CSV table of C-alpha atoms and ligand atoms in Angstrom, one decimal:
chain,number,residue,atom,x,y,z
A,92,MET,CA,0.0,0.0,0.0
A,93,THR,CA,2.8,2.4,0.9
A,94,SER,CA,4.6,2.0,-2.4
A,95,THR,CA,1.3,2.4,-4.3
A,96,SER,CA,0.5,5.7,-2.6
A,97,MET,CA,4.0,6.9,-3.2
A,98,CYS,CA,3.5,6.1,-6.8
A,99,ARG,CA,0.3,8.0,-6.8
A,100,ARG,CA,1.9,11.0,-5.3
A,101,ARG,CA,4.6,11.0,-7.9
A,102,PHE,CA,2.0,11.0,-10.7
A,103,LEU,CA,0.9,14.5,-9.7
A,104,ASP,CA,4.2,16.0,-10.9
A,105,ALA,CA,4.6,13.8,-13.9
A,106,SER,CA,3.7,14.4,-17.5
A,107,ALA,CA,0.7,12.7,-19.0
A,108,ALA,CA,2.9,10.2,-21.0
A,109,ALA,CA,4.9,9.3,-18.0
A,110,VAL,CA,1.8,8.8,-15.9
A,111,LEU,CA,0.6,6.1,-18.4
A,112,VAL,CA,3.8,4.2,-18.2
A,113,HIS,CA,4.0,4.5,-14.4
A,114,THR,CA,0.4,3.5,-13.9
A,115,SER,CA,0.8,0.3,-15.8
A,116,ARG,CA,3.9,-0.6,-13.8
A,117,ALA,CA,2.4,0.3,-10.5
A,118,PHE,CA,-0.9,-1.6,-11.0
A,119,ALA,CA,0.3,-4.5,-13.1
A,120,ALA,CA,-0.4,-7.9,-11.7
A,121,THR,CA,2.6,-9.5,-10.1
A,122,TYR,CA,3.2,-13.1,-11.2
A,123,ASP,CA,5.2,-15.8,-9.5
A,124,LEU,CA,6.5,-17.1,-12.8
A,125,LEU,CA,6.4,-15.9,-16.4
A,126,ILE,CA,7.3,-18.3,-19.2
A,127,LYS,CA,8.2,-15.9,-22.1
A,128,GLY,CA,8.1,-16.3,-25.8
A,129,GLY,CA,7.7,-20.1,-26.2
A,130,ARG,CA,5.7,-22.0,-28.8
A,131,VAL,CA,2.7,-22.8,-26.6
A,132,MET,CA,1.2,-26.1,-27.7
A,133,ASP,CA,-2.0,-26.9,-25.8
A,134,PRO,CA,-4.1,-29.5,-27.5
A,135,SER,CA,-6.8,-29.1,-24.9
A,136,SER,CA,-7.7,-25.8,-26.6
A,137,GLY,CA,-6.1,-26.3,-30.0
A,138,LEU,CA,-3.7,-23.4,-29.3
A,139,ASP,CA,-0.4,-23.5,-31.2
A,140,ALA,CA,1.2,-20.1,-31.2
A,141,THR,CA,4.0,-18.0,-29.7
A,142,ARG,CA,2.7,-16.9,-26.3
A,143,ASP,CA,3.7,-16.0,-22.7
A,144,VAL,CA,2.3,-18.0,-19.9
A,145,ALA,CA,1.8,-16.2,-16.5
A,146,ILE,CA,1.5,-18.1,-13.3
A,147,ALA,CA,0.4,-17.0,-9.8
A,148,GLY,CA,-0.7,-19.0,-6.8
A,149,GLY,CA,0.1,-22.3,-8.4
A,150,LYS,CA,-2.3,-21.7,-11.3
A,151,ILE,CA,-2.2,-20.5,-14.9
A,152,VAL,CA,-3.5,-16.9,-14.8
A,153,ALA,CA,-2.9,-15.8,-18.3
A,154,VAL,CA,-1.8,-17.1,-21.7
A,155,ASP,CA,-1.2,-14.2,-24.1
A,156,ALA,CA,1.2,-12.5,-26.5
A,157,ASN,CA,3.6,-10.2,-24.7
A,158,ILE,CA,2.3,-10.3,-21.1
A,159,ALA,CA,3.4,-7.2,-19.3
A,160,GLY,CA,4.2,-7.0,-15.6
A,161,ASP,CA,6.8,-8.2,-13.1
A,162,ALA,CA,7.4,-11.8,-12.1
A,163,ALA,CA,9.5,-13.2,-9.3
A,164,GLU,CA,11.0,-15.6,-11.9
A,165,THR,CA,11.1,-15.6,-15.7
A,166,ILE,CA,11.9,-18.5,-18.0
A,167,ASP,CA,13.0,-17.6,-21.5
A,168,ALA,CA,11.3,-20.2,-23.6
A,169,ARG,CA,12.1,-18.8,-27.0
A,170,GLY,CA,12.8,-21.6,-29.4
A,171,LYS,CA,11.2,-24.1,-27.0
A,172,ILE,CA,7.8,-25.8,-26.8
A,173,VAL,CA,5.6,-25.0,-23.8
A,174,ALA,CA,3.2,-27.8,-23.3
A,175,PRO,CA,1.0,-29.0,-20.4
A,176,GLY,CA,2.8,-31.2,-17.9
A,177,LEU,CA,3.1,-34.7,-19.2
A,178,ILE,CA,0.8,-37.5,-17.9
A,179,ASP,CA,2.3,-41.0,-18.0
A,180,ILE,CA,-0.5,-43.5,-17.4
A,181,HIS,CA,1.7,-46.6,-17.4
A,182,THR,CA,4.8,-46.5,-15.2
A,183,HIS,CA,6.3,-48.3,-12.3
A,184,ALA,CA,7.3,-45.1,-10.7
A,185,GLY,CA,5.8,-46.2,-7.3
A,186,ARG,CA,8.4,-48.9,-6.7
A,187,SER,CA,10.7,-46.6,-4.8
A,188,ALA,CA,10.6,-43.0,-3.5
A,189,ASP,CA,13.4,-41.9,-5.9
A,190,GLY,CA,11.3,-42.7,-9.0
A,191,PRO,CA,8.8,-39.8,-9.0
A,192,PRO,CA,11.4,-37.0,-8.7
A,193,LEU,CA,13.3,-38.6,-11.6
A,194,ALA,CA,10.2,-38.7,-13.8
A,195,LEU,CA,9.5,-35.1,-12.9
A,196,GLN,CA,12.8,-34.1,-14.5
A,197,ASP,CA,11.5,-35.5,-17.8
A,198,GLY,CA,8.4,-33.3,-17.7
A,199,VAL,CA,6.1,-35.9,-16.1
A,200,THR,CA,3.8,-34.0,-13.7
A,201,ALA,CA,1.4,-36.9,-13.2
A,202,TRP,CA,1.9,-40.6,-13.3
A,203,ILE,CA,0.2,-43.9,-12.7
A,204,ASP,CA,2.0,-46.9,-11.3
A,205,ALA,CA,0.2,-49.7,-13.3
A,206,GLY,CA,0.1,-52.8,-11.3
A,207,SER,CA,3.5,-53.0,-9.7
A,208,ALA,CA,1.7,-54.1,-6.6
A,209,GLY,CA,-1.3,-56.1,-5.6
A,210,ALA,CA,-3.3,-56.4,-2.4
A,211,ASP,CA,-0.3,-57.9,-0.5
A,212,ASN,CA,2.3,-55.2,-1.2
A,213,ILE,CA,0.4,-52.1,-2.3
A,214,ASP,CA,0.7,-50.2,1.0
A,215,PRO,CA,4.3,-49.0,0.5
A,216,ILE,CA,3.6,-48.0,-3.1
A,217,ALA,CA,0.5,-46.1,-2.0
A,218,ALA,CA,2.8,-44.3,0.4
A,219,VAL,CA,5.2,-43.4,-2.4
A,220,ALA,CA,2.3,-42.0,-4.4
A,221,ARG,CA,1.1,-39.9,-1.5
A,222,GLY,CA,4.7,-38.5,-0.9
A,223,ALA,CA,5.5,-37.9,-4.5
A,224,PRO,CA,6.2,-34.3,-5.6
A,225,GLN,CA,3.7,-34.6,-8.5
A,226,LEU,CA,0.3,-36.3,-8.7
A,227,GLY,CA,0.9,-40.1,-8.4
A,228,ARG,CA,-1.8,-42.7,-8.6
A,229,LEU,CA,-2.0,-46.5,-8.8
A,230,LEU,CA,-3.7,-49.4,-10.4
A,231,VAL,CA,-3.9,-52.4,-8.2
A,232,ASN,CA,-2.8,-55.6,-9.8
A,233,ILE,CA,-5.6,-58.3,-9.7
A,234,ALA,CA,-2.8,-60.7,-8.6
A,235,ARG,CA,-2.3,-60.2,-4.9
A,236,THR,CA,1.5,-60.3,-5.4
A,237,GLY,CA,1.7,-57.6,-8.0
A,238,VAL,CA,4.0,-58.1,-11.0
A,239,THR,CA,6.5,-61.0,-10.5
A,240,PRO,CA,9.3,-62.1,-12.7
A,241,GLU,CA,7.9,-65.7,-12.9
A,242,GLY,CA,4.4,-64.5,-14.0
A,243,GLU,CA,2.1,-63.4,-11.2
A,244,LEU,CA,-1.0,-65.3,-12.4
A,245,ASN,CA,0.6,-68.6,-13.2
A,246,ASN,CA,-0.5,-69.5,-9.7
A,247,PHE,CA,-4.0,-68.5,-10.5
A,248,SER,CA,-5.2,-68.4,-6.9
A,249,ASN,CA,-3.3,-65.1,-6.8
A,250,ALA,CA,-6.2,-63.5,-8.8
A,251,ASN,CA,-8.2,-62.7,-5.7
A,252,VAL,CA,-11.2,-60.4,-6.1
A,253,ASP,CA,-11.9,-59.8,-2.4
A,254,LEU,CA,-8.3,-58.9,-1.6
A,255,ALA,CA,-8.1,-56.5,-4.5
A,256,ARG,CA,-11.3,-54.8,-3.4
A,257,GLY,CA,-9.9,-54.6,0.1
A,258,ALA,CA,-6.8,-52.9,-1.3
A,259,ILE,CA,-8.9,-50.4,-3.3
A,260,ALA,CA,-11.1,-49.6,-0.2
A,261,ARG,CA,-8.0,-49.1,1.9
A,262,HIS,CA,-6.5,-46.7,-0.6
A,263,ARG,CA,-9.4,-44.9,-2.3
A,264,ASP,CA,-7.4,-41.7,-2.4
A,265,VAL,CA,-4.7,-43.1,-4.7
A,266,VAL,CA,-6.0,-46.3,-6.4
A,267,ILE,CA,-7.8,-45.4,-9.5
A,268,GLY,CA,-8.1,-48.7,-11.4
A,269,VAL,CA,-7.2,-52.3,-11.7
A,270,LYS,CA,-4.4,-53.9,-13.8
A,271,ALA,CA,-4.3,-57.4,-15.3
A,272,ARG,CA,-1.4,-58.7,-17.4
A,273,LEU,CA,-2.7,-61.2,-20.0
A,274,SER,CA,0.4,-62.6,-21.7
A,275,ASN,CA,0.7,-66.3,-21.8
A,276,VAL,CA,3.9,-66.2,-19.8
A,277,VAL,CA,2.1,-64.4,-17.0
A,278,VAL,CA,-1.3,-66.1,-16.8
A,279,GLY,CA,-1.2,-69.2,-19.1
A,280,THR,CA,-4.6,-70.2,-20.4
A,281,ASN,CA,-6.5,-68.2,-17.7
A,282,ASP,CA,-6.3,-64.8,-19.5
A,283,LEU,CA,-10.1,-64.3,-19.9
A,284,GLU,CA,-10.9,-65.4,-16.3
A,285,ALA,CA,-8.1,-63.0,-15.1
A,286,LEU,CA,-9.8,-60.2,-16.9
A,287,ARG,CA,-13.3,-61.1,-15.6
A,288,ARG,CA,-11.9,-61.1,-12.0
A,289,ALA,CA,-10.2,-57.7,-12.6
A,290,GLN,CA,-13.7,-56.3,-13.8
A,291,GLU,CA,-15.3,-57.9,-10.7
A,292,ALA,CA,-12.8,-56.2,-8.4
A,293,ALA,CA,-13.3,-52.8,-10.2
A,294,ALA,CA,-17.1,-52.9,-10.5
A,295,PRO,CA,-18.2,-51.8,-7.0
A,296,PHE,CA,-15.9,-48.8,-7.2
A,297,ASN,CA,-16.8,-48.0,-10.9
A,298,LEU,CA,-13.1,-48.0,-11.9
A,299,PRO,CA,-11.4,-48.7,-15.2
A,300,VAL,CA,-9.4,-51.8,-15.9
A,301,MET,CA,-6.1,-51.7,-17.8
A,302,ILE,CA,-5.0,-54.8,-19.6
A,303,HIS,CA,-1.5,-55.6,-20.8
A,304,ILE,CA,-1.8,-57.5,-24.1
A,305,GLY,CA,0.8,-59.3,-26.1
A,306,GLN,CA,1.3,-63.0,-26.8
A,307,SER,CA,-1.8,-64.0,-25.0
A,308,TYR,CA,-3.4,-67.4,-25.1
A,309,SER,CA,-6.7,-66.0,-26.3
A,310,PRO,CA,-7.2,-63.8,-29.4
A,311,MET,CA,-8.2,-60.2,-29.2
A,312,ARG,CA,-11.7,-61.0,-30.5
A,313,ALA,CA,-12.2,-63.0,-27.2
A,314,ILE,CA,-10.5,-60.5,-24.9
A,315,LEU,CA,-12.0,-57.1,-26.1
A,316,PRO,CA,-15.7,-57.9,-25.5
A,317,LEU,CA,-14.8,-58.2,-21.8
A,318,LEU,CA,-13.8,-54.5,-21.7
A,319,LYS,CA,-16.1,-51.7,-20.9
A,320,ARG,CA,-16.0,-48.0,-22.0
A,321,GLY,CA,-13.0,-46.2,-20.5
A,322,ASP,CA,-10.9,-49.4,-20.0
A,323,ILE,CA,-7.4,-49.3,-21.4
A,324,VAL,CA,-5.4,-51.7,-23.6
A,325,THR,CA,-1.7,-51.1,-23.0
A,326,HIS,CA,1.1,-52.3,-25.3
A,327,LEU,CA,-1.2,-51.9,-28.3
A,328,TYR,CA,1.6,-52.8,-30.8
A,329,ALA,CA,2.6,-56.0,-29.1
A,330,PRO,CA,3.7,-58.5,-31.8
A,331,PRO,CA,1.9,-61.8,-32.5
A,332,PRO,CA,0.7,-64.3,-31.5
A,333,ASN,CA,-2.7,-62.7,-30.9
A,334,ALA,CA,-1.9,-59.1,-31.9
A,335,ILE,CA,-4.3,-56.3,-33.0
A,336,LEU,CA,-3.4,-57.2,-36.7
A,337,ASP,CA,-4.3,-60.2,-38.7
A,338,ASP,CA,-1.8,-62.2,-40.8
A,339,GLN,CA,-2.2,-59.8,-43.7
A,340,GLY,CA,-1.4,-56.8,-41.5
A,341,ARG,CA,-5.0,-55.5,-41.2
A,342,ILE,CA,-6.5,-54.3,-38.0
A,343,TYR,CA,-9.1,-56.8,-36.7
A,344,PRO,CA,-12.6,-55.3,-36.9
A,345,GLU,CA,-13.1,-56.2,-33.2
A,346,VAL,CA,-10.2,-53.8,-32.5
A,347,THR,CA,-11.7,-50.8,-34.3
A,348,ALA,CA,-15.1,-51.7,-32.8
A,349,ALA,CA,-13.6,-51.6,-29.3
A,350,ARG,CA,-12.1,-48.1,-30.0
A,351,ARG,CA,-15.4,-47.0,-31.3
A,352,ARG,CA,-17.2,-47.9,-28.1
A,353,GLY,CA,-14.7,-46.0,-26.0
A,354,ILE,CA,-11.8,-48.4,-25.2
A,355,VAL,CA,-8.5,-46.6,-24.9
A,356,PHE,CA,-5.4,-47.9,-26.8
A,357,ASP,CA,-2.1,-47.0,-25.1
A,358,PHE,CA,1.4,-47.3,-26.4
A,359,GLY,CA,3.3,-48.7,-23.3
A,360,ASN,CA,6.9,-48.6,-24.6
A,361,GLY,CA,8.5,-51.0,-22.0
A,362,VAL,CA,11.6,-53.1,-22.7
A,363,VAL,CA,10.6,-56.7,-23.6
A,364,ASP,CA,8.1,-58.0,-26.1
A,365,HIS,CA,5.8,-54.9,-26.1
A,366,PHE,CA,6.4,-53.5,-29.6
A,367,ASN,CA,8.4,-53.8,-32.7
A,368,TRP,CA,8.8,-51.4,-35.6
A,369,ASP,CA,7.1,-53.7,-38.0
A,370,MET,CA,3.8,-53.6,-35.9
A,371,VAL,CA,4.1,-49.8,-35.5
A,372,GLU,CA,4.6,-49.4,-39.3
A,373,LYS,CA,1.7,-51.7,-40.3
A,374,ALA,CA,-0.8,-50.5,-37.7
A,375,THR,CA,-0.1,-46.8,-38.4
A,376,LYS,CA,-0.3,-47.4,-42.1
A,377,GLU,CA,-3.8,-48.7,-41.4
A,378,GLY,CA,-4.5,-45.5,-39.5
A,379,PHE,CA,-4.4,-47.1,-36.1
A,380,TRP,CA,-2.5,-44.7,-33.8
A,381,PRO,CA,-2.4,-44.7,-30.0
A,382,ASP,CA,-4.9,-42.7,-28.0
A,383,THR,CA,-2.3,-42.3,-25.2
A,384,PHE,CA,1.4,-42.7,-24.9
A,385,SER,CA,3.1,-44.2,-21.9
A,386,THR,CA,6.6,-45.4,-21.0
A,387,ASP,CA,6.2,-48.4,-18.7
A,388,TRP,CA,8.9,-46.5,-17.0
A,389,ASN,CA,11.1,-47.4,-14.0
A,390,VAL,CA,14.1,-45.9,-12.4
A,391,ARG,CA,16.4,-47.7,-14.8
A,392,SER,CA,14.6,-46.6,-18.0
A,393,ARG,CA,17.2,-43.9,-19.0
A,394,THR,CA,19.6,-46.7,-19.9
A,395,THR,CA,16.9,-48.7,-21.9
A,396,GLY,CA,15.1,-47.9,-25.1
A,397,VAL,CA,12.6,-45.8,-23.1
A,398,VAL,CA,15.1,-43.1,-22.0
A,399,ASP,CA,12.4,-40.6,-21.1
A,400,PHE,CA,8.8,-39.7,-22.0
A,401,PRO,CA,9.7,-37.1,-24.6
A,402,ASN,CA,11.8,-39.8,-26.3
A,403,VAL,CA,8.8,-42.1,-26.4
A,404,MET,CA,6.7,-39.3,-27.9
A,405,SER,CA,9.3,-38.8,-30.6
A,406,LYS,CA,8.9,-42.4,-31.8
A,407,LEU,CA,5.4,-41.9,-33.0
A,408,PHE,CA,6.2,-38.4,-34.3
A,409,MET,CA,8.9,-40.1,-36.4
A,410,PHE,CA,6.2,-42.3,-38.0
A,411,GLY,CA,4.2,-39.2,-39.0
A,412,MET,CA,1.9,-38.3,-36.1
A,413,PRO,CA,1.5,-34.5,-36.0
A,414,LEU,CA,3.3,-32.9,-33.1
A,415,MET,CA,0.0,-31.5,-31.6
A,416,GLN,CA,-1.5,-35.0,-31.6
A,417,ALA,CA,1.7,-36.5,-30.0
A,418,ILE,CA,1.4,-33.9,-27.3
A,419,ALA,CA,-2.3,-34.6,-26.9
A,420,CYS,CA,-1.5,-38.3,-26.4
A,421,ALA,CA,0.8,-37.3,-23.5
A,422,THR,CA,-1.4,-34.7,-21.9
A,423,VAL,CA,-5.1,-34.1,-22.5
A,424,ASN,CA,-6.0,-37.6,-23.9
A,425,ALA,CA,-4.4,-39.2,-20.8
A,426,ALA,CA,-6.2,-36.7,-18.5
A,427,ARG,CA,-9.6,-37.7,-20.1
A,428,VAL,CA,-9.1,-41.4,-19.1
A,429,PHE,CA,-9.0,-40.9,-15.4
A,430,PRO,CA,-11.2,-38.5,-13.4
A,431,ALA,CA,-8.2,-38.0,-11.0
A,432,PHE,CA,-6.6,-35.9,-13.8
A,433,ASP,CA,-9.7,-33.9,-14.7
A,434,ASP,CA,-7.9,-30.5,-14.2
A,435,ARG,CA,-4.6,-31.6,-15.7
A,436,GLY,CA,-3.2,-31.9,-19.2
A,437,THR,CA,-4.1,-28.3,-20.1
A,438,LEU,CA,-2.7,-24.8,-20.0
A,439,ASN,CA,-6.2,-23.2,-19.7
A,440,VAL,CA,-6.4,-20.2,-17.3
A,441,GLY,CA,-7.4,-21.5,-13.9
A,442,ALA,CA,-5.7,-24.9,-14.3
A,443,PRO,CA,-2.9,-26.0,-11.9
A,444,ALA,CA,0.3,-24.7,-13.4
A,445,ASP,CA,2.0,-27.9,-14.5
A,446,VAL,CA,4.1,-27.3,-17.5
A,447,ALA,CA,6.6,-29.3,-19.6
A,448,ILE,CA,9.1,-27.2,-21.5
A,449,LEU,CA,10.5,-29.3,-24.4
A,450,GLU,CA,12.8,-28.7,-27.2
A,451,LEU,CA,12.4,-30.3,-30.7
A,452,ARG,CA,16.0,-30.7,-31.9
A,453,GLU,CA,17.1,-31.6,-35.4
A,454,GLY,CA,19.8,-34.2,-35.9
A,455,SER,CA,20.1,-37.9,-36.3
A,456,PHE,CA,18.5,-39.8,-33.5
A,457,GLU,CA,18.4,-43.6,-33.0
A,458,PHE,CA,15.2,-45.0,-31.5
A,459,LEU,CA,14.9,-48.6,-30.2
A,460,ASP,CA,12.0,-51.0,-30.2
A,461,ASN,CA,11.8,-54.0,-27.7
A,462,TYR,CA,13.6,-56.4,-30.1
A,463,LYS,CA,16.9,-54.4,-30.6
A,464,GLY,CA,15.4,-52.9,-33.8
A,465,THR,CA,16.5,-49.4,-34.5
A,466,ARG,CA,15.0,-46.6,-36.5
A,467,THR,CA,16.7,-43.3,-37.2
A,468,GLY,CA,14.7,-40.1,-36.9
A,469,ARG,CA,15.6,-36.5,-37.8
A,470,GLN,CA,13.9,-34.9,-34.8
A,471,ARG,CA,13.7,-35.7,-31.2
A,472,LEU,CA,11.9,-34.0,-28.3
A,473,PHE,CA,14.1,-33.3,-25.2
A,474,PRO,CA,12.9,-32.3,-21.7
A,475,ILE,CA,14.2,-28.8,-20.9
A,476,ALA,CA,12.4,-27.8,-17.7
A,477,THR,CA,9.4,-28.8,-15.6
A,478,VAL,CA,7.1,-26.4,-13.8
A,479,LEU,CA,5.0,-28.1,-11.1
A,480,ALA,CA,2.2,-26.2,-9.3
A,481,GLY,CA,3.7,-23.0,-10.5
A,482,LYS,CA,7.3,-23.7,-9.4
A,483,ARG,CA,10.3,-24.6,-11.5
A,484,THR,CA,11.6,-27.9,-10.4
A,485,PRO,CA,15.3,-29.0,-10.1
A,486,PRO,CA,16.7,-29.8,-13.6
A,487,ARG,CA,18.1,-33.1,-14.8
A,488,THR,CA,21.5,-33.9,-13.6
B,82,ZN,ZN1,4.2,-52.2,-17.0
């Protein structure tokens, strides 16, 4: 108030032009953070233009050209992409407390741990989610053991509906769905029954089910009818047997029908057996692109073919997906799948100020599938800075 009245006093002696300048400085909104001059790409509103983004109180308060006014901190984003914070719906970031801060360095401001744990071991993972710097949520594995190297559903008594429901009830604040891995090596011939049990566990809470497909005993035409609107198929480009493509490389009609009735198809990069370039090439030629991207990330991913979420986004971009759509797959599309992310994946005024600043670099970049196959792209997205709840977070080391 004091400085304002001092300013007012000084007006009296100033010329008209000086008053105008002084007024705008004295009464301009003060921002906590101003992200200046970046290419703002927000698929939630279709905005793709050079803009400033102003942040105060942890929220986006303005997105406009040349925003005037002072800010406690300014980020020069010229030459960079300013996107909503990335949402990774299939990770294993909850396995240890050091996972979430690492993912945050890659632009990931919300993540889901997809079935690392089941009823027996979900409590510590729920604690990691609650203590994470960014929004962390979980899918409970229908197997009480969670993911195991020997295949958690080979002992099928692990698929325990009552225990899974108990785990959801215990952790309603962070558990937002149920996960079932349906590969032959995980569940043998019981894949359909495993999925039925996952649905049974989810039903009283009205939660989605995410299935991991790839080399299952049953074909997709038997699996997909057991999914409801809003359920998710991860690893959509898993190679045969029992892939989304027939022997001639055409998408099965049951797959397009599933998408039509609201089933979400997710990329799920991972490391072993989840995709190869041949599947990506054939499926995208048929026009079948992912609805959402995800990394299947864990704390060791930087040394695998995953590297980071922007690297995974770059793979589909290399195959011709427009950049806006690639960003949508990593932001607003993911937000639409889970009510927990209703206010995320957007730079709209009023939204929590979660922002991923990325750079699209030109060069020669080698991308890996899960079978040591490489493709070379001419562009790659890199994580530059992450803003979480209006604050710039520590950079990647
Ligand atoms: Zn996974």
